[in-house]
């Protein structure tokens, strides 16, 4: 029985594209793998404390860090909703990363998380794709790829729904068709990736 660790970090519980796409992923995962377990953390509804000196000094002996690390290590797959806020990830997600990554305990290319598939839903209000005017403002994928792959050795994959503000920003109205297409593609990608991953882990 495979375990999926699911994290959401979008501030709003309703109307969030990242939450919509992670929900589609989980629904497909459950359909494909009904005996699997889903461990869920809503980092916006129940934010974690920022890392402090005592927690750093305690490392894996800190109760919260040990709990978070155990969840991560026990997961056969990880799903992270990571909307772009001010060109980066939500501070609640950064707090989780700071708490859960413990050098000498679960980090490193030979660590217990190495090879774990991590799917990140990196939604954003505009577009920061290669070749766009704001390409160099993209710090979500760049950062998460480095920290999840480089520090934990995880196998990282991204789903990127773009232009999520098109329906609410009059100046972006002409981009609505592209926004809708991006959302549709993201939902389909989430379902497909979840089914493929669940089948792979169940094999």
Short mmCIF file of C-alpha atoms in Angstrom, two decimals:
data_model
loop_
_atom_site.label_atom_id
_atom_site.label_comp_id
_atom_site.label_asym_id
_atom_site.label_seq_id
_atom_site.Cartn_x
_atom_site.Cartn_y
_atom_site.Cartn_z
CA UNK A 1 0.00 0.00 0.00
CA UNK A 2 1.63 3.22 -1.20
CA UNK A 3 1.48 6.48 0.76
CA UNK A 4 1.07 9.91 -0.82
CA UNK A 5 2.11 12.96 1.20
CA UNK A 6 0.00 15.89 0.00
CA UNK A 7 0.84 19.51 0.91
CA UNK A 8 -1.19 22.58 -0.03
CA UNK A 9 0.07 26.10 0.65
CA UNK A 10 -2.30 28.46 -1.20
CA UNK A 11 -3.75 31.10 1.15
CA UNK A 12 -7.34 30.85 -0.09
CA UNK A 13 -9.18 27.55 0.42
CA UNK A 14 -11.55 28.35 -2.46
CA UNK A 15 -10.71 29.61 -5.94
CA UNK A 16 -7.11 28.40 -5.79
CA UNK A 17 -5.78 26.89 -8.99
CA UNK A 18 -3.01 25.01 -7.24
CA UNK A 19 -5.55 23.44 -4.84
CA UNK A 20 -7.85 22.56 -7.74
CA UNK A 21 -5.04 20.80 -9.58
CA UNK A 22 -3.68 18.97 -6.52
CA UNK A 23 -7.25 17.83 -5.78
CA UNK A 24 -7.49 16.42 -9.32
CA UNK A 25 -4.22 14.60 -8.75
CA UNK A 26 -5.43 13.09 -5.46
CA UNK A 27 -8.78 12.06 -6.97
CA UNK A 28 -7.02 10.20 -9.79
CA UNK A 29 -4.55 8.68 -7.33
CA UNK A 30 -7.38 7.34 -5.14
CA UNK A 31 -9.24 6.01 -8.16
CA UNK A 32 -6.18 4.17 -9.42
CA UNK A 33 -4.92 3.13 -5.99
CA UNK A 34 -7.94 2.91 -3.62
CA UNK A 35 -5.95 1.03 -0.98
CA UNK A 36 -3.30 3.73 -0.87
CA UNK A 37 -2.96 6.21 1.98
CA UNK A 38 -3.00 10.00 1.66
CA UNK A 39 -1.38 12.06 4.41
CA UNK A 40 -2.51 15.67 4.10
CA UNK A 41 -1.12 18.94 5.45
CA UNK A 42 -2.76 22.29 4.71
CA UNK A 43 0.12 24.63 5.43
CA UNK A 44 -2.07 27.72 5.09
CA UNK A 45 -4.75 26.52 7.52
CA UNK A 46 -2.22 25.08 9.96
CA UNK A 47 1.08 26.88 9.39
CA UNK A 48 4.26 25.54 10.89
CA UNK A 49 6.54 27.70 13.03
CA UNK A 50 9.62 29.15 11.44
CA UNK A 51 12.85 27.33 12.18
CA UNK A 52 14.60 28.72 15.25
CA UNK A 53 17.96 28.19 16.92
CA UNK A 54 16.73 25.53 19.33
CA UNK A 55 15.18 23.47 16.52
CA UNK A 56 18.35 23.76 14.45
CA UNK A 57 20.47 22.64 17.39
CA UNK A 58 18.14 19.73 18.17
CA UNK A 59 17.94 18.53 14.59
CA UNK A 60 16.14 15.20 14.39
CA UNK A 61 15.71 15.24 18.18
CA UNK A 62 13.22 18.12 17.86
CA UNK A 63 9.71 16.62 18.13
CA UNK A 64 8.14 18.60 15.28
CA UNK A 65 11.06 18.12 12.93
CA UNK A 66 11.12 14.41 13.69
CA UNK A 67 7.38 14.16 12.97
CA UNK A 68 7.68 16.01 9.66
CA UNK A 69 10.74 14.03 8.63
CA UNK A 70 9.00 10.75 9.44
CA UNK A 71 6.05 11.74 7.23
CA UNK A 72 8.36 12.61 4.36
CA UNK A 73 10.52 9.52 4.67
CA UNK A 74 7.45 7.25 4.90
CA UNK A 75 5.91 8.72 1.75
CA UNK A 76 6.21 6.77 -1.47
CA UNK A 77 5.27 9.94 -3.39
CA UNK A 78 4.84 13.62 -2.55
CA UNK A 79 2.44 16.19 -4.00
CA UNK A 80 3.03 19.89 -3.33
CA UNK A 81 0.78 22.81 -4.21
CA UNK A 82 3.11 25.78 -4.65
CA UNK A 83 1.48 28.96 -5.97
CA UNK A 84 3.78 31.86 -6.82
CA UNK A 85 3.61 34.69 -4.30
CA UNK A 86 5.83 37.70 -4.99
CA UNK A 87 7.86 35.65 -7.47
CA UNK A 88 8.60 32.88 -4.95
CA UNK A 89 6.93 30.18 -2.85
CA UNK A 90 4.56 30.88 0.09
CA UNK A 91 6.39 31.40 3.37
CA UNK A 92 4.40 28.52 4.86
CA UNK A 93 5.93 26.12 2.35
CA UNK A 94 9.39 27.53 3.03
CA UNK A 95 8.80 26.92 6.74
CA UNK A 96 7.94 23.27 6.00
CA UNK A 97 11.09 22.85 3.93
CA UNK A 98 13.27 24.43 6.62
CA UNK A 99 11.75 22.21 9.30
CA UNK A 100 11.71 18.95 7.34
CA UNK A 101 15.18 19.03 5.76
CA UNK A 102 17.65 17.83 8.38
CA UNK A 103 21.22 17.56 7.17
CA UNK A 104 22.82 14.37 8.41
CA UNK A 105 19.41 12.75 8.90
CA UNK A 106 17.30 12.77 5.75
CA UNK A 107 19.22 14.92 3.25
CA UNK A 108 21.75 13.90 0.63
CA UNK A 109 21.89 11.84 -2.56
CA UNK A 110 21.98 8.59 -0.57
CA UNK A 111 19.41 9.69 2.02
CA UNK A 112 16.04 8.07 2.72
CA UNK A 113 14.18 10.50 0.46
CA UNK A 114 16.45 9.97 -2.55
CA UNK A 115 14.48 8.80 -5.57
CA UNK A 116 11.09 9.67 -4.08
CA UNK A 117 8.84 11.12 -6.82
CA UNK A 118 7.68 14.65 -5.98
CA UNK A 119 5.05 16.38 -8.11
CA UNK A 120 4.86 20.16 -7.70
CA UNK A 121 1.87 22.16 -8.90
CA UNK A 122 3.51 25.55 -9.49
CA UNK A 123 0.63 27.88 -10.37
CA UNK A 124 1.18 31.53 -11.21
CA UNK A 125 -0.89 34.57 -12.12
CA UNK A 126 1.16 35.42 -15.20
CA UNK A 127 3.64 33.57 -17.35
CA UNK A 128 7.31 33.17 -16.55
CA UNK A 129 8.09 30.57 -19.19
CA UNK A 130 11.34 30.71 -21.20
CA UNK A 131 11.15 33.50 -23.74
CA UNK A 132 8.56 35.57 -21.85
CA UNK A 133 9.38 39.10 -20.61
CA UNK A 134 9.44 37.94 -16.97
CA UNK A 135 11.40 34.76 -17.47
CA UNK A 136 14.11 35.88 -15.04
CA UNK A 137 11.52 36.48 -12.28
CA UNK A 138 10.82 32.75 -12.01
CA UNK A 139 12.04 31.58 -8.60
CA UNK A 140 9.51 28.86 -7.79
CA UNK A 141 10.55 26.05 -10.12
CA UNK A 142 14.21 27.03 -9.99
CA UNK A 143 14.27 27.01 -6.20
CA UNK A 144 12.17 23.90 -5.63
CA UNK A 145 14.09 21.91 -8.22
CA UNK A 146 17.36 22.73 -6.46
CA UNK A 147 16.18 22.12 -2.89
CA UNK A 148 14.10 18.99 -3.52
CA UNK A 149 16.48 17.38 -5.99
CA UNK A 150 19.78 18.84 -4.86
CA UNK A 151 19.31 18.52 -1.09
CA UNK A 152 16.95 15.54 -0.81
CA UNK A 153 17.74 13.66 -4.01
CA UNK A 154 14.04 13.52 -4.90
CA UNK A 155 12.73 12.92 -8.42
CA UNK A 156 10.96 16.23 -9.15
CA UNK A 157 8.26 16.87 -11.74
CA UNK A 158 6.28 20.08 -12.31
CA UNK A 159 2.76 20.93 -13.43
CA UNK A 160 2.55 24.65 -14.24
CA UNK A 161 -0.89 26.26 -14.67
CA UNK A 162 -0.25 29.83 -15.86
CA UNK A 163 -2.12 33.11 -16.27
CA UNK A 164 -4.47 32.35 -13.36
CA UNK A 165 -5.22 36.07 -12.90
CA UNK A 166 -6.54 36.52 -16.44
CA UNK A 167 -10.19 36.27 -15.38
CA UNK A 168 -9.81 38.86 -12.62
CA UNK A 169 -7.49 41.41 -14.25
CA UNK A 170 -9.10 43.49 -17.04
CA UNK A 171 -5.70 44.18 -18.57
CA UNK A 172 -5.23 40.42 -19.01
CA UNK A 173 -8.63 39.77 -20.62
CA UNK A 174 -7.13 38.89 -24.00
CA UNK A 175 -5.17 36.11 -22.31
CA UNK A 176 -8.27 34.31 -20.98
CA UNK A 177 -8.25 31.65 -23.75
CA UNK A 178 -4.61 30.86 -22.98
CA UNK A 179 -5.36 30.78 -19.26
CA UNK A 180 -8.25 28.39 -19.77
CA UNK A 181 -6.12 26.15 -21.97
CA UNK A 182 -3.35 26.13 -19.36
CA UNK A 183 -5.82 25.17 -16.61
CA UNK A 184 -7.34 22.39 -18.70
CA UNK A 185 -3.90 21.06 -19.55
CA UNK A 186 -2.79 21.17 -15.91
CA UNK A 187 -5.85 19.24 -14.73
CA UNK A 188 -5.32 16.60 -17.41
CA UNK A 189 -1.60 16.38 -16.60
CA UNK A 190 -2.38 15.97 -12.90
CA UNK A 191 -4.79 13.11 -13.52
CA UNK A 192 -2.42 11.39 -15.93
CA UNK A 193 0.64 11.76 -13.71
CA UNK A 194 -1.27 10.50 -10.67
CA UNK A 195 -2.54 7.42 -12.49
CA UNK A 196 0.88 6.62 -13.91
CA UNK A 197 2.58 7.11 -10.56
CA UNK A 198 0.01 5.09 -8.63
CA UNK A 199 0.30 2.23 -11.11
CA UNK A 200 4.10 2.37 -10.89
CA UNK A 201 4.10 2.23 -7.11
CA UNK A 202 1.49 -0.51 -6.98
CA UNK A 203 3.47 -2.74 -9.34
#
